[in-house]
Every structure is written in structure tokens, then in C-alpha cells.
CSV table of C-alpha atoms in Angstrom, one decimal:
chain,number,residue,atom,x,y,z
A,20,UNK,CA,45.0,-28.3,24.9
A,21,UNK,CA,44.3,-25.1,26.9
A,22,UNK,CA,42.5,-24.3,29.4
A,23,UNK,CA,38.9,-22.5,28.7
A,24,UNK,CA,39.9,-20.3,31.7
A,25,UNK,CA,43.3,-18.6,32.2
A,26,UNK,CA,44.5,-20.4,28.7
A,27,UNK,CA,47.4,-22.0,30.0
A,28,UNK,CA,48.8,-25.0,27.8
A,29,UNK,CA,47.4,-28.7,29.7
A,30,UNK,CA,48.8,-31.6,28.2
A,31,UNK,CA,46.2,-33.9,30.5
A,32,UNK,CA,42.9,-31.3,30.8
A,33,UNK,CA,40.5,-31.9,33.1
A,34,UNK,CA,37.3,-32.3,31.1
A,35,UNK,CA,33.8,-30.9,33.0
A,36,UNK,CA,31.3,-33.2,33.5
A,37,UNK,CA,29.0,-30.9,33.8
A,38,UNK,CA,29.4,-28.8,30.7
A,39,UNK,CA,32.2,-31.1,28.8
A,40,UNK,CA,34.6,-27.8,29.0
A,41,UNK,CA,38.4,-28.3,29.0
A,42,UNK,CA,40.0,-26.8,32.4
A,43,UNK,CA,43.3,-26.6,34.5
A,44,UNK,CA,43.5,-28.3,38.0
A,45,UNK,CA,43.2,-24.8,39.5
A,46,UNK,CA,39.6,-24.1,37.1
A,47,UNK,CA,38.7,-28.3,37.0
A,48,UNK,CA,35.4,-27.4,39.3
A,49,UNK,CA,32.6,-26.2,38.6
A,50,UNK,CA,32.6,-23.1,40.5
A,51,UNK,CA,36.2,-22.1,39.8
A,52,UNK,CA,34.6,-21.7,36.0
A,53,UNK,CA,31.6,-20.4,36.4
A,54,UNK,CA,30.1,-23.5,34.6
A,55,UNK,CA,26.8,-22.7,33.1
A,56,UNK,CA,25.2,-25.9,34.5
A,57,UNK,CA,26.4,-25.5,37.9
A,58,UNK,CA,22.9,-26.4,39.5
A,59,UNK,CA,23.2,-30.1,38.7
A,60,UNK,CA,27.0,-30.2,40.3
A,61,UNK,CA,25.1,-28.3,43.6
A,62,UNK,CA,22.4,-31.2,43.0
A,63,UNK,CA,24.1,-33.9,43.2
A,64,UNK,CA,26.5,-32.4,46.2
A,65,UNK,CA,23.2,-32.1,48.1
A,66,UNK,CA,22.1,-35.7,47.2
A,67,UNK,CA,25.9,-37.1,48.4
A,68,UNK,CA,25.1,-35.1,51.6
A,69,UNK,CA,21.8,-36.2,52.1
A,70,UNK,CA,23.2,-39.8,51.5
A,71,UNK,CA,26.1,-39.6,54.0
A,72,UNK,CA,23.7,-37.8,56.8
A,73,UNK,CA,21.3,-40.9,56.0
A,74,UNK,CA,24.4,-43.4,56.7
A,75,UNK,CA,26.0,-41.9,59.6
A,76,UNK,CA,22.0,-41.9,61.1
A,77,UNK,CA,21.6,-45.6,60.6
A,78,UNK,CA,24.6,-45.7,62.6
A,79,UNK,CA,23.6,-44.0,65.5
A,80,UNK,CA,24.6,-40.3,64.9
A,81,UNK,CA,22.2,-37.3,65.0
A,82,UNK,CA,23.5,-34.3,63.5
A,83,UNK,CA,22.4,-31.4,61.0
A,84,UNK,CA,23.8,-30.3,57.8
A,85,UNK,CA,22.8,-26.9,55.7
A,86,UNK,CA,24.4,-26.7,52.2
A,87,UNK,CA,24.6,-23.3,51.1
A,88,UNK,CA,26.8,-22.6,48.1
A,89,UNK,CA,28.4,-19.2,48.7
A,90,UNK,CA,32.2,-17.9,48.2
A,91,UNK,CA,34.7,-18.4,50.7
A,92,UNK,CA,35.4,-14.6,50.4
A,93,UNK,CA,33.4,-11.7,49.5
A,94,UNK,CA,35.5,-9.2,47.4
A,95,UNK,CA,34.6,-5.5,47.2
A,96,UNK,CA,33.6,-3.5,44.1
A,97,UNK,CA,36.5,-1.9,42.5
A,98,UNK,CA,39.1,-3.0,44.0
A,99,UNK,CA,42.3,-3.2,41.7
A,100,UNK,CA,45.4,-5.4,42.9
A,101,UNK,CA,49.2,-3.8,41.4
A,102,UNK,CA,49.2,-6.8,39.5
A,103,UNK,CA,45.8,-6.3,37.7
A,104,UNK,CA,46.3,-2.9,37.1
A,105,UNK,CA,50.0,-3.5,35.3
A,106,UNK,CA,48.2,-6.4,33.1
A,107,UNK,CA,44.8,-3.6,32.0
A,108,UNK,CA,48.0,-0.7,31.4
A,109,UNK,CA,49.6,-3.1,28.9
A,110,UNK,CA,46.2,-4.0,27.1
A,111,UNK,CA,45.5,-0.8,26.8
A,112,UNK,CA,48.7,-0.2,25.3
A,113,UNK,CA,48.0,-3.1,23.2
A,114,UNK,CA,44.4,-2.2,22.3
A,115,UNK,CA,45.3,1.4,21.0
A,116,UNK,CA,48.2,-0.3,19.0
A,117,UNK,CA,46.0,-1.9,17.0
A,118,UNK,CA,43.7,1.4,17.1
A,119,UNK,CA,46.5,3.6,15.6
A,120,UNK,CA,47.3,0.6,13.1
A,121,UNK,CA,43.5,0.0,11.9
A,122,UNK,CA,43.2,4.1,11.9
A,123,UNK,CA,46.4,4.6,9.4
A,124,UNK,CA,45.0,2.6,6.8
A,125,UNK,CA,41.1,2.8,7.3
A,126,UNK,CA,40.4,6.4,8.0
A,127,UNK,CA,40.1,8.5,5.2
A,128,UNK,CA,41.4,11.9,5.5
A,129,UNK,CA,43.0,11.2,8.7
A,130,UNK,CA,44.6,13.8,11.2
A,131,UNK,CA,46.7,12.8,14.4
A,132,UNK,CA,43.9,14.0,16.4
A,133,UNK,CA,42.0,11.7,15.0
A,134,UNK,CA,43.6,8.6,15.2
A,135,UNK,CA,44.2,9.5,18.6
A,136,UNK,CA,40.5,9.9,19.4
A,137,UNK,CA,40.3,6.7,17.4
A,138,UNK,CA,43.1,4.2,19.6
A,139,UNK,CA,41.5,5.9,23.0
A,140,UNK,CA,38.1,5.1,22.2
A,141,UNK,CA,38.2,1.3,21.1
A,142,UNK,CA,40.8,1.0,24.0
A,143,UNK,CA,38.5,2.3,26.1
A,144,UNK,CA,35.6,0.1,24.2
A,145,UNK,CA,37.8,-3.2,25.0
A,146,UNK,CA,37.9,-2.4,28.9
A,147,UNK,CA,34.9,-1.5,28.8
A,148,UNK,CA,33.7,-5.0,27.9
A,149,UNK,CA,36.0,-6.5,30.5
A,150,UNK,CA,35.4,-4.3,33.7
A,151,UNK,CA,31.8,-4.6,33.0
A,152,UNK,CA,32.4,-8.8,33.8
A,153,UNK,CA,34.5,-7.7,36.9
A,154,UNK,CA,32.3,-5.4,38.6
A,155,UNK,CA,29.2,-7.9,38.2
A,156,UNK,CA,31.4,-10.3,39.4
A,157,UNK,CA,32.2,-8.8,42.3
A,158,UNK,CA,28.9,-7.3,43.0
A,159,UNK,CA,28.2,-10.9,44.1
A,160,UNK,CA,31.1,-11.3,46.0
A,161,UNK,CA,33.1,-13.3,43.5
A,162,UNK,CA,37.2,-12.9,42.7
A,163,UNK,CA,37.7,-11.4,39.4
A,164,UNK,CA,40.8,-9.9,38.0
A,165,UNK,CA,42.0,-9.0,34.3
A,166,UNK,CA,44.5,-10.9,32.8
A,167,UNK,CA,46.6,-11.2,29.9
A,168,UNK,CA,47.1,-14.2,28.4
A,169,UNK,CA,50.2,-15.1,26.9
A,170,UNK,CA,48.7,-16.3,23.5
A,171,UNK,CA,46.6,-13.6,23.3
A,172,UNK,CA,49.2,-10.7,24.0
A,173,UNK,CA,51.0,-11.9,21.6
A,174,UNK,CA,48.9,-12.2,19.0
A,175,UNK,CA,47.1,-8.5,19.6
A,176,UNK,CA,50.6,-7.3,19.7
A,177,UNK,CA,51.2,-9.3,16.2
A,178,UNK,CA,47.8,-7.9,15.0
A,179,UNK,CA,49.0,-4.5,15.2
A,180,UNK,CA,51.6,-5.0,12.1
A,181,UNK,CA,49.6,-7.2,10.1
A,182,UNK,CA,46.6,-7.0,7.5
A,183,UNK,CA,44.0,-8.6,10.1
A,184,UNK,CA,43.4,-7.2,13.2
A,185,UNK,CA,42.8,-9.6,16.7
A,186,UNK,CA,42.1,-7.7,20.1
A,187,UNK,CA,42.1,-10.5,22.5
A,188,UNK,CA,45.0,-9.5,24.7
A,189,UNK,CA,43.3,-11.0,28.1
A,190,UNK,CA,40.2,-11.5,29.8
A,191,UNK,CA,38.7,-11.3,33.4
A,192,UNK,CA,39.4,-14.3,35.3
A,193,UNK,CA,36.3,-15.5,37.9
A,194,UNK,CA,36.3,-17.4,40.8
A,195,UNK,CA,34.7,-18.3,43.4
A,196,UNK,CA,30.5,-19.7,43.7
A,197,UNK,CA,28.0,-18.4,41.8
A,198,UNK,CA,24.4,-19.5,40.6
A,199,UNK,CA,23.2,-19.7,37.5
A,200,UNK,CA,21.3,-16.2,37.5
A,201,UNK,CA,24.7,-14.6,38.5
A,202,UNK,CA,26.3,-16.2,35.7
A,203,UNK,CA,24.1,-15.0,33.2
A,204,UNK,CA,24.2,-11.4,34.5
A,205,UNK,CA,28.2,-11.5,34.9
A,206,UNK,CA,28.3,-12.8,31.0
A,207,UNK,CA,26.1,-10.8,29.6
A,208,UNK,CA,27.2,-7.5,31.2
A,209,UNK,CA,30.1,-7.7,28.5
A,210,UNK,CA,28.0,-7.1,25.4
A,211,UNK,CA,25.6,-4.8,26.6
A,212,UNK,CA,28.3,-2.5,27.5
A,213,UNK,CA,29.7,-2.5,23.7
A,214,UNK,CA,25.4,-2.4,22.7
A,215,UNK,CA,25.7,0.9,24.5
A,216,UNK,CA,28.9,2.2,23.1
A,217,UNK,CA,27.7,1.7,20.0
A,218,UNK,CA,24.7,3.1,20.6
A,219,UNK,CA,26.3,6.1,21.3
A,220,UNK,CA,29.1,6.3,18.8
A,221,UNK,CA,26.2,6.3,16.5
A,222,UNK,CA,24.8,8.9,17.9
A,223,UNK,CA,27.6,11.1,17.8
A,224,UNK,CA,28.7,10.2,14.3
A,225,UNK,CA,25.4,11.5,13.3
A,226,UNK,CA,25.7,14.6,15.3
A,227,UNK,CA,29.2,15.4,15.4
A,228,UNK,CA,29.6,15.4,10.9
A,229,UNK,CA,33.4,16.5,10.9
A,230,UNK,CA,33.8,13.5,13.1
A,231,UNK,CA,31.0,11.3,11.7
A,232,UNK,CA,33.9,8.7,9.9
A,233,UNK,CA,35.8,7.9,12.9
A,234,UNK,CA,32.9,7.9,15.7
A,235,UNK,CA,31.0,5.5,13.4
A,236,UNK,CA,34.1,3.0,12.6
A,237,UNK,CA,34.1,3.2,16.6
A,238,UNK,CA,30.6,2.0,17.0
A,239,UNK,CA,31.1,-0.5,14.5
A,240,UNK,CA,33.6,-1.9,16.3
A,241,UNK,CA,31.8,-1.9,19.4
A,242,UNK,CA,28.9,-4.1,17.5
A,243,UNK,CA,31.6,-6.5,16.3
A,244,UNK,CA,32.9,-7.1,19.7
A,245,UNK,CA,29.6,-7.6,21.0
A,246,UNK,CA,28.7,-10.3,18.6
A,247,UNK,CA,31.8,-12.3,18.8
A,248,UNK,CA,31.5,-12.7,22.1
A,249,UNK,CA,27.9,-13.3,21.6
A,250,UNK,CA,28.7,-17.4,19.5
A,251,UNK,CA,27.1,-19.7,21.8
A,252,UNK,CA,30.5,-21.8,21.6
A,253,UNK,CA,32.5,-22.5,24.9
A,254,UNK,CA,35.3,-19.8,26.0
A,255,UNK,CA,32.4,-16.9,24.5
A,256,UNK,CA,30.2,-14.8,27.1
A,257,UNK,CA,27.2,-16.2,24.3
A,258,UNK,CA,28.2,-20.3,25.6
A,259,UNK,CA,27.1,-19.1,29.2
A,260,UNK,CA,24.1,-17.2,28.2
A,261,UNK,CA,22.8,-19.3,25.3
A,262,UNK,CA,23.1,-21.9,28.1
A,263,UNK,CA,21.3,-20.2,31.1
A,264,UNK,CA,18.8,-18.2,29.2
A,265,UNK,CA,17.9,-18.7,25.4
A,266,UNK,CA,15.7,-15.7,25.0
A,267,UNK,CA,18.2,-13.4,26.8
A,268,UNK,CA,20.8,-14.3,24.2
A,269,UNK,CA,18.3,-13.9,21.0
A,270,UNK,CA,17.4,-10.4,22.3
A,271,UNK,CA,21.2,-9.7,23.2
A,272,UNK,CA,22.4,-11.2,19.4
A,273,UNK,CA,20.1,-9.8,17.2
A,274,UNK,CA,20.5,-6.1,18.5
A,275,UNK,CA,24.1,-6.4,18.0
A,276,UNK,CA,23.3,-7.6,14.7
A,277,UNK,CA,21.5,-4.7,13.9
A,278,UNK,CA,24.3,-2.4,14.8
A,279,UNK,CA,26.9,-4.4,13.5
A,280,UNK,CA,24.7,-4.6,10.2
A,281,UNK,CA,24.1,-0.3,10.4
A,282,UNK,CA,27.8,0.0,10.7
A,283,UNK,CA,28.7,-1.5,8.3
A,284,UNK,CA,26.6,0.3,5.9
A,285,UNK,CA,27.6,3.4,7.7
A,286,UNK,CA,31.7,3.0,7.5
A,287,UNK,CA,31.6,0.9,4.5
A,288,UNK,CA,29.3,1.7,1.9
């Protein structure tokens, strides 16, 4: 088993109580993985409290206790640790891999230039998604980093020699407390981002003709990202948002639905 978090293999996984995830020791609490129903866990730590104050009272002790879930740290926007930095260069090497691979075989009419344009854009599509998680993240003084994941890396770097195409090289790791309208801005902030891109790849493909083919496969992609991580199924941003806000995620789905939909007409028919 693996963990929902950093994906590291867990031969005893410590199961959530509170949203029946599969975790590591170091992600096993709710507010090391960003657990969608983290308002019952700060519930129920405010009824222990409440219970212990009333105990020690009986016994003769006065004293006051204010629960106040916050982060132990508050971590500035932007910052980039060496480490994070060499695991987003080797993505991005990864991602435009698989650009230059899915370009060579799905463009038609195809010039270097173009692939180029191609492997820079849906890498910069993929860290788009990701950073968009970090710098929420952040904004509320969480710890977030980028990194790869050992299954994933190899399997993106796999992807870019074979027929079907995976780009899941890594992901932004979270930690730290956060509420449950933090959570759904931090998970969400991944698919709007590729909502956007495509937006505007489609945009250009229709303004930009000569280019029309490969901006449009572009915003395609960008709509297929989107939904996949839209599936209200555990490791997903859609698990998190399906969970905190229903009507967020309907919205959210169905306009990369549409796009996804358009592109597909666009590139492929």
C-alpha cells in the first residue's frame, strides 16, 4: 500500500478515521494531509480538552485553555528550497519529454519549432497546475514543496517511449493546519489554472491559424488535466473539493468538460 501523500510504499498504513485515506506515519494526522473532514478531528480535540479542563477542575485546579488550530510555522509565498527546485527542473525535463514524444506522432505537418512550442507549453501547463497548489498553500501559511515521486518519475519517463502517455511525475506535498475553506481553495487552485490555459490556448488557436493545430492540442490537454484531477476519488484535487463543497466541484467539472469536449472536436475531428 502507498501512501495517499508522498506515495511511499507502507506495508502497515495508517488508515484516517476521519476520511478512511491510506497515510504514512509522517502524513497519519489529519492536518499533515490536508484531510477534507478535518473539522470533526478539531471537534473532537476541543471536546477531549473540554473534558480534561472539566477533570482537572473537579480536582481543584483553575486554569484556561484556547484551542486555535493554526501551523506551527508560517512559510512565505514563493520561496523555493535547492531541493524543490532540482525535483520541478527534472519534471520539467520529464514533462517536455513526453511533449516532444506526443508532438512527433500527433502533430501533422510538424516543424522543430513547433514541437518545441509544443513540450514548453504543456510543461509549463503541468507546473502550472502544481505551483498554483503551492502558492495557495502558502498564502495561508502552510509548508508546501514539489516532489517527485519515485513511481511516478518513472512511469512519466516510461510514458515518453511508449503508445500511452502518463504525466504524473510528482505533486506538491502540504503540511501543516489548515481549515476546510483553505482546503478547498488550495485544491481547487489546480484546475482552474489548466481552465484558464485552456481558455487561452483556444483563443490563440483561433487567432493564431498557422499555429491553430498545436495551440489547440495544447488546450486540450490543459482540459484533460483539469478533469482528471477533477474524479472525486481520494489522492485527486476533485476528493477534497467534492468533499468540502459539492457545487464548487459541479461548476469546476462541467467547464472542464466543456473544454475538454471542444478540444476534442477541435484536434480530433
Amino acid at each position: 500500500m502507498n501512501c495517499q501523500i508522498c506515495g511511499i510504499e507502507v506495508d502497515m498504513p495508517y488508515s484516517c478515521p476521519y476520511c478512511g485515506g491510506q497515510f504514512c506515519s509522517q502524513h497519519r494526522l489529519p492536518e499533515n494531509h490536508a484531510c477534507p473532514q478535518i473539522s470533526r478531528a478539531y471537534t473532537q480535540r476541543q471536546n477531549a480538552v473540554r473534558e480534561e479542563i472539566h477533570r482537572a477542575s473537579s480536582g481543584g485546579y483553575n486554569y484556561s485553555f484556547n484551542f486555535k488550530p493554526q501551523s506551527s510555522r508560517t512559510f512565505r509565498n514563493g520561496i523555493f528550497s535547492p531541493k524543490e527546485l532540482k525535483h520541478l527542473g527534472i519534471a520539467a525535463l520529464l514533462v517536455m519529454g513526453i511533449g516532444i514524444s506526443i508532438g512527433l506522432y500527433s502533430i501533422v505537418n510538424r516543424t522543430w519549432l513547433m514541437l518545441a512550442v509544443f513540450s514548453v507549453s504543456l510543461m509549463a501547463s503541468f507546473l502550472a497546475h502544481e505551483l498554483a497548489h503551492k502558492i495557495i498553500a502558502q498564502r495561508y501559511g502552510l509548508w508546501a514543496e514539489f516532489r517527485l515521486t519515485v513511481w511516478g518519475a518513472l512511469l512519466t519517463f516510461a510514458a515518453v517511449f511508449l503508445p500511452f502517455k502518463i504525466i504524473a511525475p510528482g505533486a506538491v506535498m502540504i503540511r501543516g493546519t489548515a481549515d476546510r475553506r483553505s482546503i478547498l481553495k488550495i485544491s481547487v487552485a489546480g484546475p482552474i489554472t489548466n481552465i484558464i490555459f485552456a481558455s487561452v490556448f483556444f483563443v490563440l488557436a483561433f487567432v493564431l491559424q498557422s499555429y491553430s493545430p498545436i495551440l489547440a492540442y495544447v488546450g486540450y490537454i490543459n482540459a484533460f488535466i483539469s478533469i482528471f484531477n477533477l474524479f472525486p476519488f481520494s489522492v485527486f484535487d476533485g476528493f477534497k473539493i467534492f468533499s468540502v463543497d459539492k457545487k464548487i466541484w459541479a461548476v469546476t467539472f462541467a467547464t472542464s468538460l466543456v473544454l475538454l469536449i471542444y478540444g476534442y472536436l477541435k484536434v480530433f475531428m
